[in-house]
Amino acid sequence: MKLLVTGGAGFIGSNFIRYVLERYPEVKIINLDKLTYAGRLENLDTVKDNPNYGFVKGDICDLKAVESLAKRADAIVNFAAETHVDRSIMDPQAFVRTDVLGTQVLLECVRKFGIKKYVQVSTDEVYGSIEQGSFKEESPLNPTSPYSASKAAGDFLCLAYYKTYGLPIVITRGANTFGPNQYPEKLMPLFITNLLEGKKVPVYGDGKQIRNWIYVLDHCRGILSALTKGEPGQVYNIGGNAEKTNLEITQMILEILGKDETMIEYVKDRPAHDFRYSLDSFKLSLLGWQPIFSFKEALKNTISWYSHNDWWWKPVKSGQFLEYYKKQYGSSEPS
Ligand code: NAD
Ligand code: TYD
C-alpha cells in the first residue's frame, strides 16, 4: 500500500509513521508536512533512511503540491492541523486555513485521483464538554474554541464529500493524547519539562477539569484500525482508559518526579474552558481495537523519555513560546 501521510512530522503523525514502518514492510509512506513550529524532522530520524519512507516539505492548502503526491497514493491519513487550543484563542485564522481549507484541498484530491481510503484524524473536542456519560459518534457537535470549531468544520466537509460524491472517507475522533515527541505547550509535556527544569507548573483555574487520556501508540493503533477496517462515511471515537482531572494528572507527574505541590501555580483560567471530555469507543472495539497500554506505565515511560531527551525539548522552550504565553496569561508564565 502507498500511503500519503500529511502532518507526519508532528507528535501523533511521527509516532504513527514509525509504528507502521516498523511493523508493515509492505507499506510505503510519503510524509507531506509544512514543518510549522510543531513539525520536527528529528521525530523521524529513525526512519529517514528507510527505503519505504520519503519526506516532502509542503502545505496541505497548496493544491498543486498535494496533487503531485496524491496521484501516486492508495490512501491518505491526514494529521496535518493547527492543534493547540490556547494558540487558537490567540490567532484563529491559521486554524481555519489548515484545519478547514487544507482538509477541503485533500478531499478534492481524493475525488480527483480515486483514492481508496481517506482518514481524517479528528478530535473529541468537536463534541464540546459533557458533564456525565460519554459521547457517541452520533452525538451532536458543539465545539467551543476556534480549534475545535475548525476541526468540526473539517469533519463536516469530510461527511459532505462522502454523502455528495461517495468518497471513501473515515473520521477518527481521538481523546487527549500523550507520549514522546509532543510539543511542550500541551499539558503533559509542558508540566513534565517545567518540573525537569525546576520550574512551577501553571494549572488553569481550579484544575478540576476532566480529560480522557490515551497513550499515543494506542491512538495510532486506533487510526490504523480505522484505515484498514473502517467503513466509508463512518466516524470512530478513540478513547483512552484513564479519565482524570488536571490536578490528578499534575499530582501523578509531581509524584513520579519526586516533587511536591509547592510546584503548582494556579493561573487565570482559559476562556470557554471545556469542563469534561469523555468518549464511548464501543464502535471501534467492534473492529477489534482496545487500548492496551496501562495509563500509569505509559505516563512513566513518557516522563522517562522527556528526562532522557532534553536535546529535543530544550531548544523549543525559548523566546517565542514564552512571549506568546506572557501575552495570554500576563505575568504568570511557565518559567
Ligand atoms: P502537532 O501539532 O504535534 O502536529 C501537527 C503537524 O501538522 C506538524 O508536523 C505541522 O508541521 C503539520 N502542519 C500544520 N499545518 C500544516 C499544513 N498547512 N500543511 C502541512 N502540514 C501542516 O499535532 P498532533 O498533536 O500530532 O495532532 C495530529 C492530529 O491529531 C491533528 O489533526 C489533531 O487535531 C488530532 N488530535 C490530536 C490530539 C492530541 O491530544 N494531540 C487528540 C486528538 C486528535
Ligand atoms: P491541553 O493539553 O492544551 O489539551 P486540550 O485543551 O486540547 O484538552 O490541555 C489539557 C487540559 O489541561 C485542559 O483542561 C487545559 C489544562 N491546562 C492547564 O491547566 N495548564 C496548561 O498550561 C495547559 C497547557 C493546559
mmCIF file of C-alpha atoms and ligand atoms in Angstrom:
data_model
loop_
_atom_site.group_PDB
_atom_site.id
_atom_site.type_symbol
_atom_site.label_atom_id
_atom_site.label_comp_id
_atom_site.label_asym_id
_atom_site.label_seq_id
_atom_site.Cartn_x
_atom_site.Cartn_y
_atom_site.Cartn_z
ATOM 1 C CA MET A 1 0.000 0.000 0.000
ATOM 2 C CA LYS A 2 1.226 3.505 -0.859
ATOM 3 C CA LEU A 3 0.211 5.841 1.935
ATOM 4 C CA LEU A 4 0.291 9.625 1.866
ATOM 5 C CA VAL A 5 0.553 10.875 5.455
ATOM 6 C CA THR A 6 0.060 14.592 5.975
ATOM 7 C CA GLY A 7 1.366 16.333 9.107
ATOM 8 C CA GLY A 8 3.597 13.347 9.828
ATOM 9 C CA ALA A 9 6.396 15.382 11.408
ATOM 10 C CA GLY A 10 4.229 16.323 14.399
ATOM 11 C CA PHE A 11 3.505 14.398 17.567
ATOM 12 C CA ILE A 12 0.946 11.730 16.618
ATOM 13 C CA GLY A 13 1.844 11.607 12.912
ATOM 14 C CA SER A 14 5.513 10.816 13.586
ATOM 15 C CA ASN A 15 4.614 8.132 16.124
ATOM 16 C CA PHE A 16 2.187 6.687 13.547
ATOM 17 C CA ILE A 17 4.785 6.626 10.749
ATOM 18 C CA ARG A 18 7.380 4.926 12.950
ATOM 19 C CA TYR A 19 4.795 2.435 14.225
ATOM 20 C CA VAL A 20 3.619 1.474 10.730
ATOM 21 C CA LEU A 21 7.070 1.271 9.098
ATOM 22 C CA GLU A 22 8.385 -0.919 11.928
ATOM 23 C CA ARG A 23 5.548 -3.433 11.574
ATOM 24 C CA TYR A 24 4.365 -3.401 7.952
ATOM 25 C CA PRO A 25 7.206 -3.737 5.429
ATOM 26 C CA GLU A 26 4.691 -3.786 2.571
ATOM 27 C CA VAL A 27 3.591 -0.191 3.312
ATOM 28 C CA LYS A 28 5.331 2.755 1.619
ATOM 29 C CA ILE A 29 4.808 6.175 3.207
ATOM 30 C CA ILE A 30 5.266 9.672 1.829
ATOM 31 C CA ASN A 31 5.040 12.321 4.538
ATOM 32 C CA LEU A 32 3.894 15.799 3.454
ATOM 33 C CA ASP A 33 4.448 18.341 6.206
ATOM 34 C CA LYS A 34 4.751 22.124 6.247
ATOM 35 C CA LEU A 35 7.125 21.970 9.236
ATOM 36 C CA THR A 36 5.370 24.584 11.323
ATOM 37 C CA TYR A 37 6.640 25.210 14.862
ATOM 38 C CA ALA A 38 5.121 21.791 15.757
ATOM 39 C CA GLY A 39 6.716 19.806 12.907
ATOM 40 C CA ARG A 40 10.115 18.288 13.716
ATOM 41 C CA LEU A 41 12.103 16.169 11.274
ATOM 42 C CA GLU A 42 14.106 14.836 14.239
ATOM 43 C CA ASN A 43 10.942 12.899 15.144
ATOM 44 C CA LEU A 44 11.613 10.744 12.080
ATOM 45 C CA ASP A 45 15.378 10.267 12.428
ATOM 46 C CA THR A 46 14.996 6.519 12.962
ATOM 47 C CA VAL A 47 13.150 6.030 9.654
ATOM 48 C CA LYS A 48 14.700 8.683 7.432
ATOM 49 C CA ASP A 49 16.869 6.123 5.589
ATOM 50 C CA ASN A 50 14.123 3.526 5.328
ATOM 51 C CA PRO A 51 13.522 2.881 1.588
ATOM 52 C CA ASN A 52 9.774 2.742 2.302
ATOM 53 C CA TYR A 53 9.775 6.332 3.630
ATOM 54 C CA GLY A 54 10.009 9.699 1.929
ATOM 55 C CA PHE A 55 9.537 13.271 3.109
ATOM 56 C CA VAL A 56 8.227 16.276 1.173
ATOM 57 C CA LYS A 57 8.027 19.724 2.699
ATOM 58 C CA GLY A 58 4.734 21.339 1.707
ATOM 59 C CA ASP A 59 1.387 22.770 2.707
ATOM 60 C CA ILE A 60 -1.897 20.834 2.539
ATOM 61 C CA CYS A 61 -3.560 24.078 1.384
ATOM 62 C CA ASP A 62 -1.387 24.002 -1.758
ATOM 63 C CA LEU A 63 -3.478 22.050 -4.293
ATOM 64 C CA LYS A 64 -0.621 21.519 -6.764
ATOM 65 C CA ALA A 65 1.718 20.157 -4.083
ATOM 66 C CA VAL A 66 -0.931 17.778 -2.745
ATOM 67 C CA GLU A 67 -1.972 16.670 -6.254
ATOM 68 C CA SER A 68 1.585 15.724 -7.195
ATOM 69 C CA LEU A 69 1.719 13.270 -4.273
ATOM 70 C CA ALA A 70 -1.921 12.168 -4.067
ATOM 71 C CA LYS A 71 -1.913 10.907 -7.645
ATOM 72 C CA ARG A 72 0.522 8.176 -6.602
ATOM 73 C CA ALA A 73 -1.199 7.246 -3.320
ATOM 74 C CA ASP A 74 -3.665 4.458 -2.499
ATOM 75 C CA ALA A 75 -4.742 6.039 0.782
ATOM 76 C CA ILE A 76 -4.310 9.273 2.755
ATOM 77 C CA VAL A 77 -4.158 9.794 6.519
ATOM 78 C CA ASN A 78 -4.470 13.452 7.445
ATOM 79 C CA PHE A 79 -2.798 14.503 10.700
ATOM 80 C CA ALA A 80 -1.898 17.998 9.455
ATOM 81 C CA ALA A 81 -3.527 20.650 11.600
ATOM 82 C CA GLU A 82 -3.019 23.540 13.915
ATOM 83 C CA THR A 83 -3.719 21.819 17.218
ATOM 84 C CA HIS A 84 -3.349 23.941 20.333
ATOM 85 C CA VAL A 85 -6.478 25.460 21.889
ATOM 86 C CA ASP A 86 -4.617 28.355 23.535
ATOM 87 C CA ARG A 87 -2.965 29.320 20.249
ATOM 88 C CA SER A 88 -6.349 29.162 18.529
ATOM 89 C CA ILE A 89 -7.668 31.692 21.028
ATOM 90 C CA MET A 90 -4.729 33.986 20.192
ATOM 91 C CA ASP A 91 -4.791 33.503 16.395
ATOM 92 C CA PRO A 92 -7.798 31.642 14.952
ATOM 93 C CA GLN A 93 -7.006 32.300 11.286
ATOM 94 C CA ALA A 94 -4.215 29.751 10.907
ATOM 95 C CA PHE A 95 -6.621 27.142 12.295
ATOM 96 C CA VAL A 96 -9.353 27.876 9.793
ATOM 97 C CA ARG A 97 -6.835 27.855 6.969
ATOM 98 C CA THR A 98 -5.197 24.499 7.682
ATOM 99 C CA ASP A 99 -7.943 22.598 9.520
ATOM 100 C CA VAL A 100 -10.768 23.622 7.158
ATOM 101 C CA LEU A 101 -9.318 24.764 3.815
ATOM 102 C CA GLY A 102 -6.468 22.242 3.955
ATOM 103 C CA THR A 103 -8.953 19.423 4.583
ATOM 104 C CA GLN A 104 -11.008 20.529 1.588
ATOM 105 C CA VAL A 105 -7.909 20.515 -0.659
ATOM 106 C CA LEU A 106 -7.145 16.947 0.424
ATOM 107 C CA LEU A 107 -10.749 15.883 -0.208
ATOM 108 C CA GLU A 108 -10.581 17.335 -3.729
ATOM 109 C CA CYS A 109 -7.556 15.143 -4.388
ATOM 110 C CA VAL A 110 -9.345 12.074 -3.022
ATOM 111 C CA ARG A 111 -12.098 12.869 -5.527
ATOM 112 C CA LYS A 112 -9.805 13.550 -8.460
ATOM 113 C CA PHE A 113 -7.462 10.570 -8.084
ATOM 114 C CA GLY A 114 -9.868 7.907 -6.813
ATOM 115 C CA ILE A 115 -8.013 7.436 -3.523
ATOM 116 C CA LYS A 116 -9.234 4.181 -1.942
ATOM 117 C CA LYS A 117 -9.370 5.379 1.676
ATOM 118 C CA TYR A 118 -9.073 8.758 3.376
ATOM 119 C CA VAL A 119 -8.735 9.004 7.157
ATOM 120 C CA GLN A 120 -9.410 12.375 8.771
ATOM 121 C CA VAL A 121 -7.713 12.412 12.164
ATOM 122 C CA SER A 122 -10.058 14.470 14.302
ATOM 123 C CA THR A 123 -10.595 15.065 17.981
ATOM 124 C CA ASP A 124 -13.071 14.527 20.823
ATOM 125 C CA GLU A 125 -13.074 18.319 21.264
ATOM 126 C CA VAL A 126 -15.563 18.693 18.393
ATOM 127 C CA TYR A 127 -18.293 17.351 20.716
ATOM 128 C CA GLY A 128 -17.650 20.041 23.315
ATOM 129 C CA SER A 129 -17.994 19.347 27.028
ATOM 130 C CA ILE A 130 -20.108 16.638 28.696
ATOM 131 C CA GLU A 131 -20.972 16.669 32.425
ATOM 132 C CA GLN A 132 -21.899 12.980 32.682
ATOM 133 C CA GLY A 133 -21.740 9.917 30.449
ATOM 134 C CA SER A 134 -19.713 9.711 27.237
ATOM 135 C CA PHE A 135 -20.065 10.985 23.688
ATOM 136 C CA LYS A 136 -21.013 8.530 20.978
ATOM 137 C CA GLU A 137 -20.232 9.105 17.303
ATOM 138 C CA GLU A 138 -23.764 10.321 16.578
ATOM 139 C CA SER A 139 -23.711 12.903 19.424
ATOM 140 C CA PRO A 140 -24.201 16.439 18.125
ATOM 141 C CA LEU A 141 -21.109 18.555 17.627
ATOM 142 C CA ASN A 142 -20.787 21.556 19.931
ATOM 143 C CA PRO A 143 -17.276 22.987 19.610
ATOM 144 C CA THR A 144 -16.289 25.910 21.824
ATOM 145 C CA SER A 145 -12.787 27.015 20.749
ATOM 146 C CA PRO A 146 -11.578 28.197 17.339
ATOM 147 C CA TYR A 147 -9.502 24.966 17.265
ATOM 148 C CA SER A 148 -12.426 22.626 17.891
ATOM 149 C CA ALA A 149 -14.721 24.661 15.615
ATOM 150 C CA SER A 150 -12.192 24.371 12.772
ATOM 151 C CA LYS A 151 -11.809 20.630 13.338
ATOM 152 C CA ALA A 152 -15.609 20.244 13.400
ATOM 153 C CA ALA A 153 -15.828 22.116 10.087
ATOM 154 C CA GLY A 154 -13.227 19.716 8.663
ATOM 155 C CA ASP A 155 -15.315 16.753 9.874
ATOM 156 C CA PHE A 156 -18.465 18.155 8.279
ATOM 157 C CA LEU A 157 -16.643 18.668 4.973
ATOM 158 C CA CYS A 158 -15.492 15.038 5.034
ATOM 159 C CA LEU A 159 -19.037 13.814 5.687
ATOM 160 C CA ALA A 160 -20.392 16.115 2.960
ATOM 161 C CA TYR A 161 -17.849 14.731 0.452
ATOM 162 C CA TYR A 162 -18.884 11.200 1.442
ATOM 163 C CA LYS A 163 -22.583 11.965 1.012
ATOM 164 C CA THR A 164 -22.249 14.058 -2.140
ATOM 165 C CA TYR A 165 -19.524 12.219 -4.040
ATOM 166 C CA GLY A 166 -19.484 8.859 -2.265
ATOM 167 C CA LEU A 167 -15.828 9.256 -1.278
ATOM 168 C CA PRO A 168 -14.335 6.551 0.968
ATOM 169 C CA ILE A 169 -13.682 8.774 3.959
ATOM 170 C CA VAL A 170 -13.426 7.721 7.605
ATOM 171 C CA ILE A 171 -13.159 10.088 10.569
ATOM 172 C CA THR A 172 -11.436 9.247 13.850
ATOM 173 C CA ARG A 173 -12.046 11.347 16.962
ATOM 174 C CA GLY A 174 -9.258 10.749 19.439
ATOM 175 C CA ALA A 175 -9.006 11.670 23.097
ATOM 176 C CA ASN A 176 -6.263 13.762 24.759
ATOM 177 C CA THR A 177 -3.099 12.017 23.677
ATOM 178 C CA PHE A 178 0.271 11.827 25.436
ATOM 179 C CA GLY A 179 3.662 10.273 24.798
ATOM 180 C CA PRO A 180 7.107 11.057 23.361
ATOM 181 C CA ASN A 181 7.584 13.877 20.819
ATOM 182 C CA GLN A 182 4.646 16.062 21.931
ATOM 183 C CA TYR A 183 5.409 19.754 21.668
ATOM 184 C CA PRO A 184 5.866 21.235 25.164
ATOM 185 C CA GLU A 185 2.860 23.532 25.010
ATOM 186 C CA LYS A 186 0.254 20.869 25.864
ATOM 187 C CA LEU A 187 -0.431 19.954 29.485
ATOM 188 C CA MET A 188 1.704 16.832 29.929
ATOM 189 C CA PRO A 189 4.909 17.784 28.106
ATOM 190 C CA LEU A 190 4.743 21.354 29.451
ATOM 191 C CA PHE A 191 4.381 20.200 33.048
ATOM 192 C CA ILE A 192 6.988 17.418 32.768
ATOM 193 C CA THR A 193 9.599 19.671 31.162
ATOM 194 C CA ASN A 194 8.894 22.577 33.534
ATOM 195 C CA LEU A 195 9.489 20.293 36.511
ATOM 196 C CA LEU A 196 12.641 18.858 34.936
ATOM 197 C CA GLU A 197 13.866 22.468 34.666
ATOM 198 C CA GLY A 198 12.918 23.149 38.306
ATOM 199 C CA LYS A 199 10.060 25.450 37.277
ATOM 200 C CA LYS A 200 6.467 25.590 38.507
ATOM 201 C CA VAL A 201 3.501 24.216 36.547
ATOM 202 C CA PRO A 202 0.634 26.565 35.560
ATOM 203 C CA VAL A 203 -2.730 24.954 36.390
ATOM 204 C CA TYR A 204 -5.611 26.849 34.760
ATOM 205 C CA GLY A 205 -8.449 27.840 37.109
ATOM 206 C CA ASP A 206 -9.101 25.290 39.846
ATOM 207 C CA GLY A 207 -7.659 22.323 37.898
ATOM 208 C CA LYS A 208 -10.867 20.298 38.268
ATOM 209 C CA GLN A 209 -11.463 19.938 34.528
ATOM 210 C CA ILE A 210 -11.526 16.337 33.353
ATOM 211 C CA ARG A 211 -9.867 14.818 30.300
ATOM 212 C CA ASN A 212 -9.889 11.310 28.893
ATOM 213 C CA TRP A 213 -6.244 10.304 28.247
ATOM 214 C CA ILE A 214 -4.852 7.904 25.666
ATOM 215 C CA TYR A 215 -1.268 6.818 25.062
ATOM 216 C CA VAL A 216 -0.056 7.827 21.611
ATOM 217 C CA LEU A 217 0.543 4.259 20.378
ATOM 218 C CA ASP A 218 -2.998 3.244 21.342
ATOM 219 C CA HIS A 219 -4.241 6.258 19.373
ATOM 220 C CA CYS A 220 -2.078 5.217 16.385
ATOM 221 C CA ARG A 221 -3.409 1.641 16.593
ATOM 222 C CA GLY A 222 -6.937 3.038 16.530
ATOM 223 C CA ILE A 223 -6.208 5.149 13.438
ATOM 224 C CA LEU A 224 -4.704 2.089 11.761
ATOM 225 C CA SER A 225 -7.847 0.050 12.531
ATOM 226 C CA ALA A 226 -9.984 2.799 11.001
ATOM 227 C CA LEU A 227 -7.703 2.896 7.937
ATOM 228 C CA THR A 228 -7.744 -0.842 7.333
ATOM 229 C CA LYS A 229 -11.215 -1.831 8.589
ATOM 230 C CA GLY A 230 -13.295 1.363 8.909
ATOM 231 C CA GLU A 231 -16.471 1.664 6.859
ATOM 232 C CA PRO A 232 -16.668 4.626 4.433
ATOM 233 C CA GLY A 233 -18.734 7.501 5.806
ATOM 234 C CA GLN A 234 -18.278 6.344 9.402
ATOM 235 C CA VAL A 235 -16.881 8.114 12.446
ATOM 236 C CA TYR A 236 -14.898 6.209 15.116
ATOM 237 C CA ASN A 237 -14.153 7.508 18.614
ATOM 238 C CA ILE A 238 -10.735 6.557 20.013
ATOM 239 C CA GLY A 239 -10.875 6.954 23.783
ATOM 240 C CA GLY A 240 -8.283 6.012 26.370
ATOM 241 C CA ASN A 241 -8.593 4.096 29.639
ATOM 242 C CA ALA A 242 -7.953 6.993 32.037
ATOM 243 C CA GLU A 243 -10.299 9.809 32.944
ATOM 244 C CA LYS A 244 -8.614 12.274 35.291
ATOM 245 C CA THR A 245 -8.828 15.849 36.495
ATOM 246 C CA ASN A 246 -5.957 18.117 35.548
ATOM 247 C CA LEU A 247 -4.974 18.235 39.217
ATOM 248 C CA GLU A 248 -4.859 14.428 39.399
ATOM 249 C CA ILE A 249 -2.568 14.361 36.352
ATOM 250 C CA THR A 250 -0.421 17.086 37.887
ATOM 251 C CA GLN A 251 -0.148 15.168 41.164
ATOM 252 C CA MET A 252 0.870 11.965 39.374
ATOM 253 C CA ILE A 253 3.599 13.797 37.445
ATOM 254 C CA LEU A 254 4.810 15.527 40.622
ATOM 255 C CA GLU A 255 4.975 12.190 42.435
ATOM 256 C CA ILE A 256 6.894 10.379 39.682
ATOM 257 C CA LEU A 257 9.392 13.237 39.525
ATOM 258 C CA GLY A 258 9.693 13.391 43.333
ATOM 259 C CA LYS A 259 8.296 16.947 43.609
ATOM 260 C CA ASP A 260 5.572 18.371 45.854
ATOM 261 C CA GLU A 261 2.534 20.615 45.470
ATOM 262 C CA THR A 262 4.501 23.805 46.114
ATOM 263 C CA MET A 263 5.460 23.453 42.408
ATOM 264 C CA ILE A 264 1.841 24.162 41.370
ATOM 265 C CA GLU A 265 0.938 27.704 40.345
ATOM 266 C CA TYR A 266 -2.759 28.379 39.825
ATOM 267 C CA VAL A 267 -3.181 30.815 36.921
ATOM 268 C CA LYS A 268 -6.034 32.540 35.136
ATOM 269 C CA ASP A 269 -8.467 30.092 33.547
ATOM 270 C CA ARG A 270 -8.654 29.501 29.785
ATOM 271 C CA PRO A 271 -11.631 31.318 28.179
ATOM 272 C CA ALA A 272 -14.544 28.949 27.400
ATOM 273 C CA HIS A 273 -12.598 26.128 29.078
ATOM 274 C CA ASP A 274 -14.397 22.826 28.376
ATOM 275 C CA PHE A 275 -15.054 21.084 31.683
ATOM 276 C CA ARG A 276 -15.035 17.429 30.686
ATOM 277 C CA TYR A 277 -14.289 15.248 27.661
ATOM 278 C CA SER A 278 -15.365 11.615 27.591
ATOM 279 C CA LEU A 279 -15.633 9.168 24.702
ATOM 280 C CA ASP A 280 -17.534 5.928 24.159
ATOM 281 C CA SER A 281 -15.305 3.792 21.897
ATOM 282 C CA PHE A 282 -17.581 0.767 21.579
ATOM 283 C CA LYS A 283 -17.884 1.230 17.816
ATOM 284 C CA LEU A 284 -14.123 0.948 17.275
ATOM 285 C CA SER A 285 -13.997 -2.069 19.588
ATOM 286 C CA LEU A 286 -16.229 -3.836 17.044
ATOM 287 C CA LEU A 287 -13.288 -3.526 14.614
ATOM 288 C CA GLY A 288 -11.116 -5.335 17.178
ATOM 289 C CA TRP A 289 -9.440 -2.324 18.793
ATOM 290 C CA GLN A 290 -8.928 -1.750 22.532
ATOM 291 C CA PRO A 291 -6.390 0.438 24.318
ATOM 292 C CA ILE A 292 -3.634 -1.905 25.538
ATOM 293 C CA PHE A 293 -1.186 0.369 27.377
ATOM 294 C CA SER A 294 -1.625 0.918 31.122
ATOM 295 C CA PHE A 295 -2.009 4.635 31.838
ATOM 296 C CA LYS A 296 0.446 4.642 34.756
ATOM 297 C CA GLU A 297 3.154 2.731 32.868
ATOM 298 C CA ALA A 298 2.699 4.891 29.753
ATOM 299 C CA LEU A 299 2.964 8.045 31.877
ATOM 300 C CA LYS A 300 6.178 6.764 33.474
ATOM 301 C CA ASN A 301 7.611 5.918 30.032
ATOM 302 C CA THR A 302 6.652 9.356 28.760
ATOM 303 C CA ILE A 303 8.299 11.129 31.696
ATOM 304 C CA SER A 304 11.370 8.959 31.221
ATOM 305 C CA TRP A 305 11.504 9.913 27.522
ATOM 306 C CA TYR A 306 11.453 13.660 28.316
ATOM 307 C CA SER A 307 14.043 13.114 31.071
ATOM 308 C CA HIS A 308 16.439 11.445 28.622
ATOM 309 C CA ASN A 309 15.786 13.722 25.625
ATOM 310 C CA ASP A 310 16.207 17.303 26.769
ATOM 311 C CA TRP A 311 18.065 17.974 23.468
ATOM 312 C CA TRP A 312 14.609 17.586 21.870
ATOM 313 C CA TRP A 313 12.570 19.970 24.027
ATOM 314 C CA LYS A 314 15.037 22.494 25.483
ATOM 315 C CA PRO A 315 15.556 24.431 22.234
ATOM 316 C CA VAL A 316 11.819 24.963 21.689
ATOM 317 C CA LYS A 317 11.146 26.227 25.217
ATOM 318 C CA SER A 318 12.763 29.542 24.487
ATOM 319 C CA GLY A 319 11.903 33.120 23.498
ATOM 320 C CA GLN A 320 8.987 32.864 21.126
ATOM 321 C CA PHE A 321 6.976 30.438 23.202
ATOM 322 C CA LEU A 322 7.361 32.464 26.397
ATOM 323 C CA GLU A 323 6.443 35.685 24.600
ATOM 324 C CA TYR A 324 3.234 34.092 23.418
ATOM 325 C CA TYR A 325 2.454 32.702 26.841
ATOM 326 C CA LYS A 326 3.047 36.023 28.590
ATOM 327 C CA LYS A 327 0.717 37.795 26.176
ATOM 328 C CA GLN A 328 -2.049 35.387 27.020
ATOM 329 C CA TYR A 329 -1.621 34.916 30.757
ATOM 330 C CA GLY A 330 0.006 38.172 31.832
ATOM 331 C CA SER A 331 2.711 37.809 34.447
ATOM 332 C CA SER A 332 2.141 34.097 35.121
ATOM 333 C CA GLU A 333 4.294 32.124 32.783
ATOM 334 C CA PRO A 334 5.592 28.590 32.688
ATOM 335 C CA SER A 335 9.074 29.637 33.721
HETATM 336 P P1 NAD B 1 1.020 18.563 16.146
HETATM 337 O O1 NAD B 1 0.661 19.993 16.367
HETATM 338 O O2 NAD B 1 2.068 17.925 17.002
HETATM 339 O O3 NAD B 1 1.483 18.339 14.620
HETATM 340 C C1 NAD B 1 0.806 18.886 13.547
HETATM 341 C C2 NAD B 1 1.662 18.651 12.317
HETATM 342 O O4 NAD B 1 0.966 19.201 11.183
HETATM 343 C C3 NAD B 1 3.021 19.340 12.363
HETATM 344 O O5 NAD B 1 4.030 18.468 11.909
HETATM 345 C C4 NAD B 1 2.866 20.523 11.417
HETATM 346 O O6 NAD B 1 4.079 20.935 10.822
HETATM 347 C C5 NAD B 1 1.883 19.965 10.416
HETATM 348 N N1 NAD B 1 1.119 21.009 9.709
HETATM 349 C C6 NAD B 1 0.450 22.048 10.255
HETATM 350 N N2 NAD B 1 -0.123 22.789 9.285
HETATM 351 C C7 NAD B 1 0.177 22.185 8.102
HETATM 352 C C8 NAD B 1 -0.139 22.458 6.754
HETATM 353 N N3 NAD B 1 -0.879 23.526 6.415
HETATM 354 N N4 NAD B 1 0.311 21.614 5.803
HETATM 355 C C9 NAD B 1 1.074 20.531 6.119
HETATM 356 N N5 NAD B 1 1.416 20.244 7.384
HETATM 357 C C10 NAD B 1 0.974 21.046 8.363
HETATM 358 O O7 NAD B 1 -0.353 17.772 16.236
HETATM 359 P P2 NAD B 1 -0.714 16.355 16.864
HETATM 360 O O8 NAD B 1 -0.929 16.507 18.305
HETATM 361 O O9 NAD B 1 0.244 15.357 16.347
HETATM 362 O O10 NAD B 1 -2.147 16.135 16.206
HETATM 363 C C11 NAD B 1 -2.271 15.483 14.940
HETATM 364 C C12 NAD B 1 -3.733 15.379 14.604
HETATM 365 O O11 NAD B 1 -4.415 14.663 15.643
HETATM 366 C C13 NAD B 1 -4.431 16.750 14.498
HETATM 367 O O12 NAD B 1 -5.302 16.723 13.404
HETATM 368 C C14 NAD B 1 -5.193 16.875 15.807
HETATM 369 O O13 NAD B 1 -6.362 17.648 15.634
HETATM 370 C C15 NAD B 1 -5.521 15.427 16.107
HETATM 371 N N6 NAD B 1 -5.670 15.103 17.536
HETATM 372 C C16 NAD B 1 -4.691 15.442 18.440
HETATM 373 C C17 NAD B 1 -4.860 15.096 19.778
HETATM 374 C C18 NAD B 1 -3.809 15.427 20.820
HETATM 375 O O14 NAD B 1 -4.089 15.276 22.034
HETATM 376 N N7 NAD B 1 -2.625 15.848 20.447
HETATM 377 C C19 NAD B 1 -6.009 14.415 20.195
HETATM 378 C C20 NAD B 1 -6.970 14.076 19.233
HETATM 379 C C21 NAD B 1 -6.782 14.422 17.909
HETATM 380 P P1 TYD B 2 -4.180 20.749 26.561
HETATM 381 O O1 TYD B 2 -3.022 19.816 26.736
HETATM 382 O O2 TYD B 2 -3.942 22.092 25.984
HETATM 383 O O3 TYD B 2 -5.256 19.933 25.734
HETATM 384 P P2 TYD B 2 -6.819 20.306 25.429
HETATM 385 O O4 TYD B 2 -7.061 21.714 25.725
HETATM 386 O O5 TYD B 2 -6.843 20.004 23.985
HETATM 387 O O6 TYD B 2 -7.613 19.365 26.271
HETATM 388 O O7 TYD B 2 -4.877 20.937 27.970
HETATM 389 C C1 TYD B 2 -5.348 19.825 28.722
HETATM 390 C C2 TYD B 2 -6.018 20.375 29.971
HETATM 391 O O8 TYD B 2 -5.013 20.985 30.786
HETATM 392 C C3 TYD B 2 -7.040 21.452 29.687
HETATM 393 O O9 TYD B 2 -8.116 21.327 30.623
HETATM 394 C C4 TYD B 2 -6.282 22.752 29.947
HETATM 395 C C5 TYD B 2 -5.307 22.357 31.039
HETATM 396 N N1 TYD B 2 -4.020 23.086 31.022
HETATM 397 C C6 TYD B 2 -3.551 23.711 32.191
HETATM 398 O O10 TYD B 2 -4.196 23.666 33.262
HETATM 399 N N2 TYD B 2 -2.366 24.378 32.133
HETATM 400 C C7 TYD B 2 -1.624 24.436 30.999
HETATM 401 O O11 TYD B 2 -0.550 25.087 30.987
HETATM 402 C C8 TYD B 2 -2.108 23.779 29.812
HETATM 403 C C9 TYD B 2 -1.327 23.836 28.526
HETATM 404 C C10 TYD B 2 -3.306 23.111 29.877
#
